């Protein structure tokens, strides 16, 4: 059996276990309501981890679905709805991140360190509380380049193929595989540092 | 014959321990084979705030109705006449 790369203690997320269910959507378009129900979780998670802030992610998810609602008549069905929504979400997050970078002049020089770090990358890692896992994953993703972060988040969605990820990130499926290998190593190395 | 008090105490302790185990199961370590697996688990544990749907409902209600094309208006007029 393959040695696990990352390990974490089991437990419940008390803060999230008590979240009330989403209100039933009574939008004019029932079809759009079904789209929201099917994809909101994935889009919210992507925006959350791309932006690193729950409030910003909430706004971004709202904006993404509102844009989708406005552009529904333009959706040609060349790609799946999920891929289409991801594209809107990625562009939205990218624009927000770019604006923040320009505004705050943030330079994450540590990325260079993570890129080249390999020691301990294959060691099993332990997290005592599952509720800490999200924070730790966020910290880890924050150290990666936007490209690696996005690749890992998209590949983690089992409903997307490598080709879908390639289309979304504007590269070939082979390039995705190659970069993914480096992204995984960078992630594991950074994850170990936040133990 | 009187039962040995130390054995009784030991049995009681064992029963208490078994009951504790049942009510407080040991935390099994979660293990992830890859970064994606950890992310996937985290995504599954992350709930979408319900207020997003609420806000979307309100935003969509404020959206202008899509314009009706001239040919739709034309045909609807024909059918009324």
Short mmCIF file of C-alpha atoms in Angstrom, two decimals:
data_model
loop_
_atom_site.label_atom_id
_atom_site.label_comp_id
_atom_site.label_asym_id
_atom_site.label_seq_id
_atom_site.Cartn_x
_atom_site.Cartn_y
_atom_site.Cartn_z
CA UNK A 1 0.00 0.00 0.00
CA UNK A 2 1.17 3.46 -0.80
CA UNK A 3 2.53 5.51 2.09
CA UNK A 4 0.15 8.36 2.87
CA UNK A 5 1.65 11.73 2.17
CA UNK A 6 -0.49 13.72 4.52
CA UNK A 7 -2.31 12.59 7.60
CA UNK A 8 -4.55 14.33 10.05
CA UNK A 9 -6.45 13.50 13.20
CA UNK A 10 -10.15 12.83 12.79
CA UNK A 11 -12.73 14.98 14.47
CA UNK A 12 -15.69 17.20 13.85
CA UNK A 13 -15.76 20.79 12.82
CA UNK A 14 -17.90 22.16 15.56
CA UNK A 15 -18.15 25.56 13.90
CA UNK A 16 -19.45 24.10 10.66
CA UNK A 17 -21.53 21.27 12.04
CA UNK A 18 -24.09 23.77 13.30
CA UNK A 19 -24.46 25.68 10.01
CA UNK A 20 -28.18 25.84 9.13
CA UNK A 21 -29.26 24.49 5.74
CA UNK A 22 -29.41 26.90 2.81
CA UNK A 23 -32.82 28.42 2.18
CA UNK A 24 -34.77 26.87 -0.65
CA UNK A 25 -34.20 28.84 -3.81
CA UNK A 26 -37.28 30.29 -5.42
CA UNK A 27 -35.65 31.88 -8.42
CA UNK A 28 -37.60 32.60 -11.56
CA UNK A 29 -35.58 29.97 -13.35
CA UNK A 30 -35.91 26.61 -11.66
CA UNK A 31 -33.14 25.38 -13.90
CA UNK A 32 -30.77 27.97 -12.49
CA UNK A 33 -31.75 27.03 -8.96
CA UNK A 34 -30.75 23.45 -9.74
CA UNK A 35 -27.43 24.68 -11.14
CA UNK A 36 -26.76 26.57 -7.92
CA UNK A 37 -27.64 23.59 -5.76
CA UNK A 38 -25.34 21.34 -7.77
CA UNK A 39 -22.29 23.58 -7.99
CA UNK A 40 -22.39 26.16 -5.18
CA UNK A 41 -20.24 24.05 -2.86
CA UNK A 42 -17.41 23.66 -5.40
CA UNK A 43 -17.47 27.30 -6.43
CA UNK A 44 -17.56 28.53 -2.84
CA UNK A 45 -14.65 26.30 -1.88
CA UNK A 46 -12.59 27.44 -4.86
CA UNK A 47 -13.17 31.11 -4.09
CA UNK A 48 -12.54 30.52 -0.38
CA UNK A 49 -9.17 28.94 -0.95
CA UNK A 50 -8.19 31.28 -3.79
CA UNK A 51 -9.03 34.41 -1.83
CA UNK A 52 -8.33 33.07 1.66
CA UNK A 53 -11.16 34.98 3.27
CA UNK A 54 -14.68 33.65 4.00
CA UNK A 55 -16.37 37.03 3.59
CA UNK A 56 -14.65 37.70 0.27
CA UNK A 57 -15.49 34.15 -0.83
CA UNK A 58 -19.13 34.72 0.02
CA UNK A 59 -19.22 37.90 -2.07
CA UNK A 60 -17.32 36.23 -4.89
CA UNK A 61 -19.64 33.20 -4.98
CA UNK A 62 -22.65 35.52 -5.11
CA UNK A 63 -21.07 37.54 -7.92
CA UNK A 64 -20.07 34.43 -9.89
CA UNK A 65 -23.60 33.02 -9.86
CA UNK A 66 -25.12 36.40 -10.63
CA UNK A 67 -22.80 36.72 -13.64
CA UNK A 68 -23.75 33.20 -14.68
CA UNK A 69 -27.44 34.06 -14.37
CA UNK A 70 -26.96 37.13 -16.56
CA UNK A 71 -24.98 35.18 -19.14
CA UNK A 72 -27.05 32.03 -19.14
CA UNK A 73 -28.39 32.80 -22.61
CA UNK A 74 -24.77 33.00 -23.86
CA UNK A 75 -23.86 29.58 -22.53
CA UNK A 76 -23.43 27.45 -25.64
CA UNK A 77 -22.91 24.14 -23.93
CA UNK A 78 -19.46 23.61 -25.49
CA UNK A 79 -18.22 22.75 -22.02
CA UNK A 80 -20.03 21.45 -18.97
CA UNK A 81 -21.88 23.88 -16.73
CA UNK A 82 -19.40 23.15 -13.95
CA UNK A 83 -16.44 24.06 -16.17
CA UNK A 84 -18.24 27.19 -17.32
CA UNK A 85 -18.89 28.27 -13.71
CA UNK A 86 -15.30 27.52 -12.77
CA UNK A 87 -14.13 29.72 -15.62
CA UNK A 88 -16.22 32.63 -14.37
CA UNK A 89 -15.00 32.01 -10.80
CA UNK A 90 -11.32 31.81 -11.81
CA UNK A 91 -11.51 35.04 -13.79
CA UNK A 92 -13.34 36.75 -10.94
CA UNK A 93 -10.81 35.62 -8.32
CA UNK A 94 -7.91 36.44 -10.61
CA UNK A 95 -9.18 40.00 -11.06
CA UNK A 96 -9.70 40.42 -7.32
CA UNK A 97 -6.26 39.07 -6.47
CA UNK A 98 -4.63 41.28 -9.10
CA UNK A 99 -6.40 44.33 -7.71
CA UNK A 100 -5.27 43.50 -4.17
CA UNK A 101 -1.71 42.89 -5.30
CA UNK A 102 -1.60 46.23 -7.04
CA UNK A 103 -3.20 47.93 -4.07
CA UNK A 104 -1.09 46.33 -1.37
CA UNK A 105 2.06 45.59 -3.36
CA UNK A 106 2.25 42.08 -1.96
CA UNK A 107 5.26 40.07 -2.98
CA UNK A 108 5.34 36.47 -1.85
CA UNK A 109 9.02 35.76 -2.12
CA UNK A 110 8.65 32.58 -0.08
CA UNK A 111 7.26 30.79 -3.12
CA UNK A 112 10.79 30.35 -4.35
CA UNK A 113 11.67 28.50 -1.14
CA UNK A 114 8.67 26.17 -1.41
CA UNK A 115 9.44 25.44 -5.01
CA UNK A 116 12.87 24.12 -4.20
CA UNK A 117 12.13 22.47 -0.85
CA UNK A 118 12.02 18.71 -1.03
CA UNK A 119 13.15 17.58 2.42
CA UNK A 120 10.34 15.95 4.35
CA UNK A 121 7.95 16.24 1.45
CA UNK A 122 7.07 12.56 1.67
CA UNK A 123 6.85 12.33 5.44
CA UNK A 124 3.42 11.59 6.85
CA UNK A 125 2.06 14.67 8.56
CA UNK A 126 -0.28 14.82 11.47
CA UNK A 127 -2.90 17.33 12.38
CA UNK A 128 -4.47 16.93 15.81
CA UNK A 129 -7.76 18.55 15.02
CA UNK A 130 -9.69 18.29 11.79
CA UNK A 131 -10.96 21.81 12.30
CA UNK A 132 -7.38 22.98 12.03
CA UNK A 133 -6.98 21.24 8.72
CA UNK A 134 -8.78 23.97 6.79
CA UNK A 135 -6.60 26.69 8.30
CA UNK A 136 -3.51 24.67 7.61
CA UNK A 137 -4.51 23.98 4.02
CA UNK A 138 -5.20 27.68 3.56
CA UNK A 139 -1.80 28.66 4.94
CA UNK A 140 -0.18 26.06 2.73
CA UNK A 141 -2.01 27.18 -0.41
CA UNK A 142 -1.15 30.80 0.36
CA UNK A 143 2.54 29.96 0.03
CA UNK A 144 2.08 28.54 -3.47
CA UNK A 145 1.94 30.47 -6.69
CA UNK A 146 -1.56 31.24 -7.96
CA UNK A 147 -1.03 28.72 -10.75
CA UNK A 148 -0.12 25.82 -8.43
CA UNK A 149 -2.91 26.71 -6.02
CA UNK A 150 -5.45 26.71 -8.82
CA UNK A 151 -4.15 23.45 -10.29
CA UNK A 152 -4.42 21.61 -7.00
CA UNK A 153 -7.87 22.96 -6.28
CA UNK A 154 -9.17 22.02 -9.72
CA UNK A 155 -7.58 18.58 -9.83
CA UNK A 156 -9.03 17.87 -6.37
CA UNK A 157 -12.48 18.13 -7.96
CA UNK A 158 -13.05 14.60 -9.18
CA UNK A 159 -15.74 15.76 -11.57
CA UNK A 160 -13.15 17.56 -13.68
CA UNK A 161 -10.90 15.67 -16.10
CA UNK A 162 -7.28 16.63 -16.74
CA UNK A 163 -8.49 18.00 -20.06
CA UNK A 164 -11.06 20.19 -18.28
CA UNK A 165 -8.32 21.48 -15.97
CA UNK A 166 -6.08 22.06 -18.99
CA UNK A 167 -8.82 24.04 -20.75
CA UNK A 168 -9.52 26.08 -17.64
CA UNK A 169 -5.87 26.94 -17.09
CA UNK A 170 -5.03 27.45 -20.76
CA UNK A 171 -2.45 24.71 -21.21
CA UNK A 172 -2.15 21.13 -22.39
CA UNK A 173 -3.11 18.13 -20.27
CA UNK A 174 0.56 17.03 -20.30
CA UNK A 175 1.63 20.41 -18.95
CA UNK A 176 -0.98 20.05 -16.22
CA UNK A 177 0.44 16.65 -15.22
CA UNK A 178 3.99 18.01 -15.11
CA UNK A 179 3.12 21.07 -13.07
CA UNK A 180 0.87 19.06 -10.83
CA UNK A 181 3.80 16.92 -9.75
CA UNK A 182 5.74 20.03 -8.70
CA UNK A 183 2.66 21.58 -7.11
CA UNK A 184 2.12 18.46 -4.97
CA UNK A 185 5.73 18.55 -3.77
CA UNK A 186 5.52 22.24 -2.95
CA UNK A 187 2.24 21.67 -1.12
CA UNK A 188 3.60 18.77 0.94
CA UNK A 189 6.73 20.71 1.90
CA UNK A 190 4.73 23.77 2.95
CA UNK A 191 2.14 21.64 4.75
CA UNK A 192 4.91 20.10 6.85
CA UNK A 193 6.16 23.55 7.86
CA UNK A 194 2.79 24.46 9.35
CA UNK A 195 2.64 21.39 11.60
CA UNK B 1 -17.44 -17.55 49.76
CA UNK B 2 -16.91 -13.80 49.64
CA UNK B 3 -15.65 -12.36 46.35
CA UNK B 4 -12.21 -10.77 46.41
CA UNK B 5 -12.72 -6.95 46.75
CA UNK B 6 -9.65 -6.18 44.63
CA UNK B 7 -11.02 -8.32 41.79
CA UNK B 8 -14.38 -6.63 42.09
CA UNK B 9 -12.70 -3.23 41.90
CA UNK B 10 -10.69 -4.32 38.86
CA UNK B 11 -13.83 -5.59 37.13
CA UNK B 12 -15.62 -2.32 37.84
CA UNK B 13 -12.67 -0.36 36.43
CA UNK B 14 -12.70 -2.50 33.29
CA UNK B 15 -16.41 -1.92 32.84
CA UNK B 16 -15.94 1.81 33.32
CA UNK B 17 -13.14 1.83 30.76
CA UNK B 18 -15.27 -0.09 28.25
CA UNK B 19 -18.17 2.32 28.76
CA UNK B 20 -15.81 5.29 28.28
CA UNK B 21 -14.46 3.76 25.07
CA UNK B 22 -18.00 3.45 23.77
CA UNK B 23 -18.96 7.02 24.55
CA UNK B 24 -15.57 8.53 23.65
CA UNK B 25 -14.27 6.62 20.63
CA UNK B 26 -10.58 7.07 19.94
CA UNK B 27 -9.75 9.55 17.23
CA UNK B 28 -8.64 7.67 14.22
CA UNK B 29 -5.87 9.41 12.33
CA UNK B 30 -6.95 10.70 8.94
CA UNK B 31 -4.48 9.88 6.27
CA UNK B 32 -4.22 11.50 2.90
CA UNK B 33 -2.32 10.01 0.02
CA UNK B 34 -1.92 13.33 -1.74
CA UNK B 35 -2.49 17.05 -1.56
CA UNK B 36 -5.66 16.67 -3.63
CA UNK B 37 -7.06 14.15 -1.19
CA UNK B 38 -6.50 16.52 1.73
CA UNK B 39 -8.11 19.34 -0.24
CA UNK B 40 -11.02 17.12 -1.25
CA UNK B 41 -11.62 16.20 2.39
CA UNK B 42 -11.42 19.83 3.43
CA UNK B 43 -13.83 20.82 0.66
CA UNK B 44 -16.29 18.18 1.84
CA UNK B 45 -16.14 19.61 5.34
CA UNK B 46 -16.68 23.19 4.22
CA UNK B 47 -20.29 24.31 4.24
CA UNK B 48 -21.63 26.98 1.90
CA UNK B 49 -22.99 29.91 3.93
CA UNK B 50 -26.78 29.90 3.47
CA UNK B 51 -26.86 33.69 3.14
CA UNK B 52 -25.33 33.42 -0.35
CA UNK B 53 -28.49 31.82 -1.70
CA UNK B 54 -30.57 34.44 0.12
CA UNK B 55 -28.57 37.29 -1.40
CA UNK B 56 -28.71 35.71 -4.84
CA UNK B 57 -32.47 35.42 -4.62
CA UNK B 58 -32.67 39.12 -3.82
CA UNK B 59 -30.19 40.10 -6.55
CA UNK B 60 -31.96 38.04 -9.19
CA UNK B 61 -35.31 39.49 -8.18
CA UNK B 62 -33.86 42.94 -8.92
CA UNK B 63 -32.56 41.90 -12.33
CA UNK B 64 -34.47 43.33 -15.30
CA UNK B 65 -36.67 40.86 -17.13
CA UNK B 66 -35.01 39.61 -20.33
CA UNK B 67 -36.15 41.55 -23.38
CA UNK B 68 -38.70 39.80 -25.60
CA UNK B 69 -37.54 39.60 -29.21
CA UNK B 70 -39.59 41.27 -31.96
CA UNK B 71 -40.60 37.94 -33.52
CA UNK B 72 -41.92 36.62 -30.20
CA UNK B 73 -44.00 39.78 -29.82
CA UNK B 74 -45.18 39.39 -33.42
CA UNK B 75 -46.26 35.78 -33.00
CA UNK B 76 -47.91 36.38 -29.65
CA UNK B 77 -49.94 39.19 -31.29
CA UNK B 78 -50.94 36.85 -34.11
CA UNK B 79 -52.19 34.21 -31.75
CA UNK B 80 -54.30 36.71 -29.80
CA UNK B 81 -56.07 37.95 -32.90
#
